[in-house]
XYZ file of C-alpha atoms in Angstrom:
356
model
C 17.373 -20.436 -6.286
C 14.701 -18.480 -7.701
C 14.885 -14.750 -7.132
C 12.194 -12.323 -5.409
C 12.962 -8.789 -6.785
C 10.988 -5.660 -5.400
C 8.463 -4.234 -7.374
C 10.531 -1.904 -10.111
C 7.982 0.807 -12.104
C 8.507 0.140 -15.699
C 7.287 2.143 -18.639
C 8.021 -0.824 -20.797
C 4.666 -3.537 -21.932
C 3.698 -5.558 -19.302
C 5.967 -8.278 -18.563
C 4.160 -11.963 -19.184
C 6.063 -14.087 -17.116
C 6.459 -11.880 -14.303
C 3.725 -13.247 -11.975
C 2.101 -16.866 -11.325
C -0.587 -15.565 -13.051
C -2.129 -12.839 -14.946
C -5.378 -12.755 -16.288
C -7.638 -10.599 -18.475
C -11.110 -10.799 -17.837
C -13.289 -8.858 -20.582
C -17.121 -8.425 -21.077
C -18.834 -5.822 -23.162
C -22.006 -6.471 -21.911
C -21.314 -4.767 -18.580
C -18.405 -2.966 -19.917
C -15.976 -5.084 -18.222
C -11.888 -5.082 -18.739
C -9.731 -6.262 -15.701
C -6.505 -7.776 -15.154
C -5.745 -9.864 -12.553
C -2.317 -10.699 -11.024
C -1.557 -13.368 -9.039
C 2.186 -12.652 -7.945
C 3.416 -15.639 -5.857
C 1.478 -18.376 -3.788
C 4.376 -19.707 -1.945
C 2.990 -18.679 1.673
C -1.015 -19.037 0.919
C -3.553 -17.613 -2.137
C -3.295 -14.054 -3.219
C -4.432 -11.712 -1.350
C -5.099 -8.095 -3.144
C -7.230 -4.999 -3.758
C -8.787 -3.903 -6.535
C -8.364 -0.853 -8.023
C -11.145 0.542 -10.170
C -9.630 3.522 -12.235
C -8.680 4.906 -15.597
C -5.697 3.733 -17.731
C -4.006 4.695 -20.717
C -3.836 1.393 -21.830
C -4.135 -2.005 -21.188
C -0.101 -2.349 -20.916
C -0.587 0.362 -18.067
C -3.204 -1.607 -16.277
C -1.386 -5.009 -16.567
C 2.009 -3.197 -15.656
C -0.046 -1.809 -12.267
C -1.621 -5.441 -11.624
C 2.000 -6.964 -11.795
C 3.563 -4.329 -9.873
C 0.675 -4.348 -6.832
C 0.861 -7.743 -6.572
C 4.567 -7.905 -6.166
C 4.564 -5.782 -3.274
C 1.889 -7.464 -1.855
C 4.220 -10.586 -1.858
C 6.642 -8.581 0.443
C 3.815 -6.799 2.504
C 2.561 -10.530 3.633
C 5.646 -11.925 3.950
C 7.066 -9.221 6.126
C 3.352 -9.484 8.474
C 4.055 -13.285 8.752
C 0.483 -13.671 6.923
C -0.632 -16.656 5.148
C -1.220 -15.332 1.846
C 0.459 -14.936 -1.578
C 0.741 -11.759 -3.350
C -2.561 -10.599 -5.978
C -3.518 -7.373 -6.925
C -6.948 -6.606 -10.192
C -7.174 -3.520 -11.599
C -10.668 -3.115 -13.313
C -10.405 -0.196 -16.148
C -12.557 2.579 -15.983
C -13.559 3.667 -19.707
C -16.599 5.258 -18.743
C -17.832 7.615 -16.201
C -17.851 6.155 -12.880
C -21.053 4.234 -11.737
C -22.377 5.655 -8.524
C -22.277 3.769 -5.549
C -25.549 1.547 -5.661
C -26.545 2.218 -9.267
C -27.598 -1.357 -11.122
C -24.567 -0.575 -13.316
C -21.583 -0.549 -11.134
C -23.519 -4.225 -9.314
C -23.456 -5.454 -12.612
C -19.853 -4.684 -13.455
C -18.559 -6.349 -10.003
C -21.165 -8.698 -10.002
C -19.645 -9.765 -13.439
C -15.911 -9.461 -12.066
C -17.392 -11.871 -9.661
C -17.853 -14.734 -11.841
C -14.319 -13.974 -13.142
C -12.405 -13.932 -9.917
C -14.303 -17.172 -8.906
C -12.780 -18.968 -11.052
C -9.512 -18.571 -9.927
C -11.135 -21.248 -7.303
C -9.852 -19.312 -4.495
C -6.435 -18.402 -5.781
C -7.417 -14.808 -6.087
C -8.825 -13.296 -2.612
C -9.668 -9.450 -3.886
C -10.462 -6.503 -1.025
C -11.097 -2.942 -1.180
C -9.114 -0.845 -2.898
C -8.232 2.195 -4.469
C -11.664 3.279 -5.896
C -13.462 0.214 -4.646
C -15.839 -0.003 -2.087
C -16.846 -2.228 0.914
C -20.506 -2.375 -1.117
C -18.553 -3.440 -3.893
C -16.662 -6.582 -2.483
C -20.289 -7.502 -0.933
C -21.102 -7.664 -4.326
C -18.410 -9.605 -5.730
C -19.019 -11.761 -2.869
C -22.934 -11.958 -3.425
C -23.675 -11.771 -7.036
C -20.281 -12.913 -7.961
C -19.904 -15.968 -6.017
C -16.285 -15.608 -5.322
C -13.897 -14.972 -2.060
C -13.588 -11.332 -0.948
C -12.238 -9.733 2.143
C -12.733 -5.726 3.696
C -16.636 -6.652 2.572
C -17.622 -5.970 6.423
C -14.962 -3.053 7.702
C -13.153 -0.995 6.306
C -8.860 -1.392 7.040
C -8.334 2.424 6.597
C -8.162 3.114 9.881
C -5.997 0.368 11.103
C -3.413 1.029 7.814
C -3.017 4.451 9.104
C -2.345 3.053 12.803
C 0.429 0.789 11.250
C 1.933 3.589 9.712
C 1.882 5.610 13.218
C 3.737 2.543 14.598
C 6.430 2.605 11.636
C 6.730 6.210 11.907
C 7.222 6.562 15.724
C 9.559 2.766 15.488
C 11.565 5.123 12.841
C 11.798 8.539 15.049
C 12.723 6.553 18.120
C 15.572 4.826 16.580
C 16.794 7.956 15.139
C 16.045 10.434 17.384
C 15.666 8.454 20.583
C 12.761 7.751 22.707
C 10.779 11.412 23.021
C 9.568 9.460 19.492
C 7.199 11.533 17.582
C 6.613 14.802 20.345
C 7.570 18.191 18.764
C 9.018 16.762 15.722
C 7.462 18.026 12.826
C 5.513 16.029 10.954
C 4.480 16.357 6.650
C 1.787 14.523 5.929
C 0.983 14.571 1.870
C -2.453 12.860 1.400
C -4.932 13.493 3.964
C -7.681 10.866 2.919
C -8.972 8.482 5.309
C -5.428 6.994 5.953
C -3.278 10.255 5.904
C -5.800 12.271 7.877
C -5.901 9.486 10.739
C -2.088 9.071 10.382
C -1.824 12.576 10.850
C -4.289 12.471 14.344
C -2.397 9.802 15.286
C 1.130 11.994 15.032
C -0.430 15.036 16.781
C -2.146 12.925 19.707
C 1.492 11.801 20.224
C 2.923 15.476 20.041
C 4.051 15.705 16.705
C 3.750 19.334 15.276
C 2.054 19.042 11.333
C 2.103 20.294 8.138
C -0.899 18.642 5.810
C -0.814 18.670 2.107
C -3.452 17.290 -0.487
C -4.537 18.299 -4.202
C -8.049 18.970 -2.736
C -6.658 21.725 -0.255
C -10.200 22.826 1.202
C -10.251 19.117 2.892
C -6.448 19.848 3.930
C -7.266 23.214 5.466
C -10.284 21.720 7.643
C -7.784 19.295 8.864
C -5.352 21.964 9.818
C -7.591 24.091 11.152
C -8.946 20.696 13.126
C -5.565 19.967 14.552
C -3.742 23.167 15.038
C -1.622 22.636 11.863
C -0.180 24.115 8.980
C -1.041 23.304 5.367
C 1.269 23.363 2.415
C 0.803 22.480 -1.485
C 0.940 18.761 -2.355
C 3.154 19.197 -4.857
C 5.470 20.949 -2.555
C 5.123 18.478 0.651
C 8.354 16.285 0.228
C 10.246 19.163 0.538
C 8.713 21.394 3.367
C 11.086 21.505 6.137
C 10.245 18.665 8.713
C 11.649 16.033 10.530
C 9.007 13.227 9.356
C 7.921 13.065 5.805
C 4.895 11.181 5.438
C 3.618 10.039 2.520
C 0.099 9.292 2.082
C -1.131 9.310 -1.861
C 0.530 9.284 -4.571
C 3.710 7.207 -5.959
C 7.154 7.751 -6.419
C 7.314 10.743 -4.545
C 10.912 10.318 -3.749
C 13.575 10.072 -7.189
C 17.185 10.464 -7.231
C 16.919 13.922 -8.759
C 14.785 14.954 -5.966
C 16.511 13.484 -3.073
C 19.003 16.351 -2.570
C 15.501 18.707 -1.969
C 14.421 16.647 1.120
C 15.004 17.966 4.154
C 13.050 15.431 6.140
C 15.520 12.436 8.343
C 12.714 10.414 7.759
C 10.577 8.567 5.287
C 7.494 6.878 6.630
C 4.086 6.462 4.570
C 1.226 4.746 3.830
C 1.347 5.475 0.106
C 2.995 2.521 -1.997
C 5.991 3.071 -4.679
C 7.214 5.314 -2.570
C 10.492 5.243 -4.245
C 10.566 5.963 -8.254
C 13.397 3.031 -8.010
C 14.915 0.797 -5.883
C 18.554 2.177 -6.165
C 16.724 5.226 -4.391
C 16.837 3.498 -1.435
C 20.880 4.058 -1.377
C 20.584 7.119 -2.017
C 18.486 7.786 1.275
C 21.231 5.919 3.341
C 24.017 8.306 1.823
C 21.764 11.273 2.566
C 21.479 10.481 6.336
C 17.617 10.000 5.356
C 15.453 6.943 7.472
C 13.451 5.225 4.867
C 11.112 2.897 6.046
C 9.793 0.261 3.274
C 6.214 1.047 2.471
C 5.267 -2.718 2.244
C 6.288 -2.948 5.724
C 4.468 -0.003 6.777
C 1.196 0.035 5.289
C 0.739 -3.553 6.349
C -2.330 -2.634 9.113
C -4.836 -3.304 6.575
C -3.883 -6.602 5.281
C -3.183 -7.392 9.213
C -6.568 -6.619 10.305
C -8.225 -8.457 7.282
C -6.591 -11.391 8.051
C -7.333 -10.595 12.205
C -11.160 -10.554 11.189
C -10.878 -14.060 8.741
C -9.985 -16.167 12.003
C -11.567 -14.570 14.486
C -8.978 -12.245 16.712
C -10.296 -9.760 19.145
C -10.517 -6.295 18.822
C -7.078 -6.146 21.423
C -5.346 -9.004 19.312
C -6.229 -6.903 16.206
C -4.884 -3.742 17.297
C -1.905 -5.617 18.997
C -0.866 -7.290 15.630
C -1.292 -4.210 14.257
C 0.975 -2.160 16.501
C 3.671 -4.773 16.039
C 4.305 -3.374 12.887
C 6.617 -1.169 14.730
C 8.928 -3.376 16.254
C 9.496 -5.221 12.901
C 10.437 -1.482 11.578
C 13.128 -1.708 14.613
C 14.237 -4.439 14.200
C 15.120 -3.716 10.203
C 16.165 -0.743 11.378
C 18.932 -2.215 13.427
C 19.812 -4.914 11.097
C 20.500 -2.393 8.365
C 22.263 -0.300 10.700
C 24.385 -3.277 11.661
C 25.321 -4.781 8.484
C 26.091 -1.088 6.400
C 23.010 -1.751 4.285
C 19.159 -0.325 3.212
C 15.986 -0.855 5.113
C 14.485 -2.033 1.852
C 17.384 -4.674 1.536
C 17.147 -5.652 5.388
C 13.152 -6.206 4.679
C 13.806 -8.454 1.357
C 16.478 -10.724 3.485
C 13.738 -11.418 5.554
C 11.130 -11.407 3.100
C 13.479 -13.944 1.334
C 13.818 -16.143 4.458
C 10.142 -16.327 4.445
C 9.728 -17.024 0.786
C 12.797 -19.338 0.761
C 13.772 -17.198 -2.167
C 17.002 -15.224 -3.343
C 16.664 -11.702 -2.933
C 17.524 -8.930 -5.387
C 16.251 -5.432 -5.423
């Protein structure tokens, strides 16, 4: 059988054959260099943000592309979605255009054309840098597919995350769930800083962290929190550590510094490596995958593309946590990882070996 292997970081050149598909699209007219990665098709066509940032190289980009998309394979797979795994990155070598300016609709209109011919393969959304403006555009001018063009999935990411978190803190605290445990969210953007309303609604005492710490201040200050450096946020005493921006937080040199019994976030990479995920288990440490968790997005996309109600949306959404029990209990039961418990069923889904 072929095998499905979670996304590994790699410093090494891009990797040709590790996806379906990867494409560069180039055009110095508009100033245009994108990869796109098409990781696996096997449940429906990629589905996949795109990230609009600076790279140190085009290796770096592709590597990103390849690595997205893989988890986006798991993330659908896991949400019983009908879509394959995709993820563009388009390389930002200049300043950024602002929002609106006849520059940045030329670049996406361009990326457009690009994406459309994948002939539906590709399905891009907002993503890290992108905007909702921005997929109207790629949709418009562009001519091709695009989802989030309408709403944005912040919001309904950072409710999937509540549900993994609290799914996580009642199986290993029992069913008080998230009230007065204490809560480190690192990344208060507009998923961490809903995640983190969502925590204290539900009781939760916080600590917020982020590199622009004015913004993490007016959120403490908003919900009767504490703030702490970002740097310093995976290992501030808590019960919950959240994380909510950057990736590979958590490394095997670091795991010893963690005082947190669980691991819930919306941030992806979460762990530098898979073998990190042992690690947690040894340390007594709740790890919830982050493909499994930050799966509201991609869950209300797909709620909007055929039509569910606002309940059915936020119900989908919300049953995010009971797949986090139920990996919870099958690693539990069979003396192994939550991130190997979600590739089983990721590879029952996939009809795939799994190997992480």
């Amino acid at each position: 059988m072929t095998t499905v292997t979670a996304p590994v970081p790699s410093d090494s050149i891009a990797e040709p054959w590790a996806t379906e598909q990867t494409i560069t699209c180039r055009d110095d007219r508009v100033g245009l260099r994108a990869v796109i990665a098409i990781d696996d098709t096997t449940l429906g066509p990629g589905f996949g943000g795109v990230r609009f940032r600076a790279y140190p190289s085009t290796e770096a980009a592709a590597r990103e592309a390849q690595r997205l998309a893989a988890a986006m394979t798991l993330k659908h797979a896991l949400a019983e979605l009908p879509y394959g795994g995709a993820k563009s990155v388009v390389m930002l070598e200049r300043p950024v255009p602002a929002p609106g300016s006849p520059e940045r609709r030329a670049l996406f209109a361009r990326f457009g054309e690009m994406i459309a011919r994948t002939a539906g393969y590709y399905v891009p959304g907002v993503d890290m840098g992108t905007l909702l403006e921005d997929m109207q555009t790629i949709r418009d001018d562009g001519g091709a597919r695009a989802f989030c063009d309408e709403v944005s999935p912040s919001p309904f990411t950072a409710r999937g995350v509540y549900a993994a978190m609290k799914a996580a803190a009642v199986h290993h605290h029992g069913e008080g769930g998230l009230a007065d445990l204490h809560v480190v969210v690192q990344g208060v953007g507009s998923v961490g800083a809903e995640v983190a309303r969502l925590a204290r609604a539900d009781g939760a005492r916080l600590t917020v962290a982020d590199v622009d710490s004015a913004r993490a201040q007016e959120l403490a200050d908003e919900l009767g929190g504490a703030t702490v450096a970002a740097d310093e946020a995976p290992f501030h005493d808590a019960d919950v550590f959240a994380p909510c921006a950057i990736a590979r937080v958590v490394t095997r040199d670091n795991i010893a510094r963690v005082p947190a019994r669980i691991i819930a976030g919306a941030a992806n990479d979460t762990l530098d490596e898979p073998g990190c995920a042992e690690a947690l288990r040894e340390a007594g440490i709740t790890f919830v995958p982050d493909f499994v968790a930050n799966a509201g997005g991609v869950i209300q996309v797909h709620g909007g593309v055929v039509g569910w109600s606002d309940q059915e949306t936020l119900a989908a959404v919300d049953r995010i946590g009971e797949r986090v029990t139920g990996l919870l209990v099958t690693a539990q039961e069979q003396g192994i990882t939550p991130l190997a418990a979600a590739l089983q069923r990721a590879s029952a889904a996939l009809g795939r070996e799994v190997s992480a």
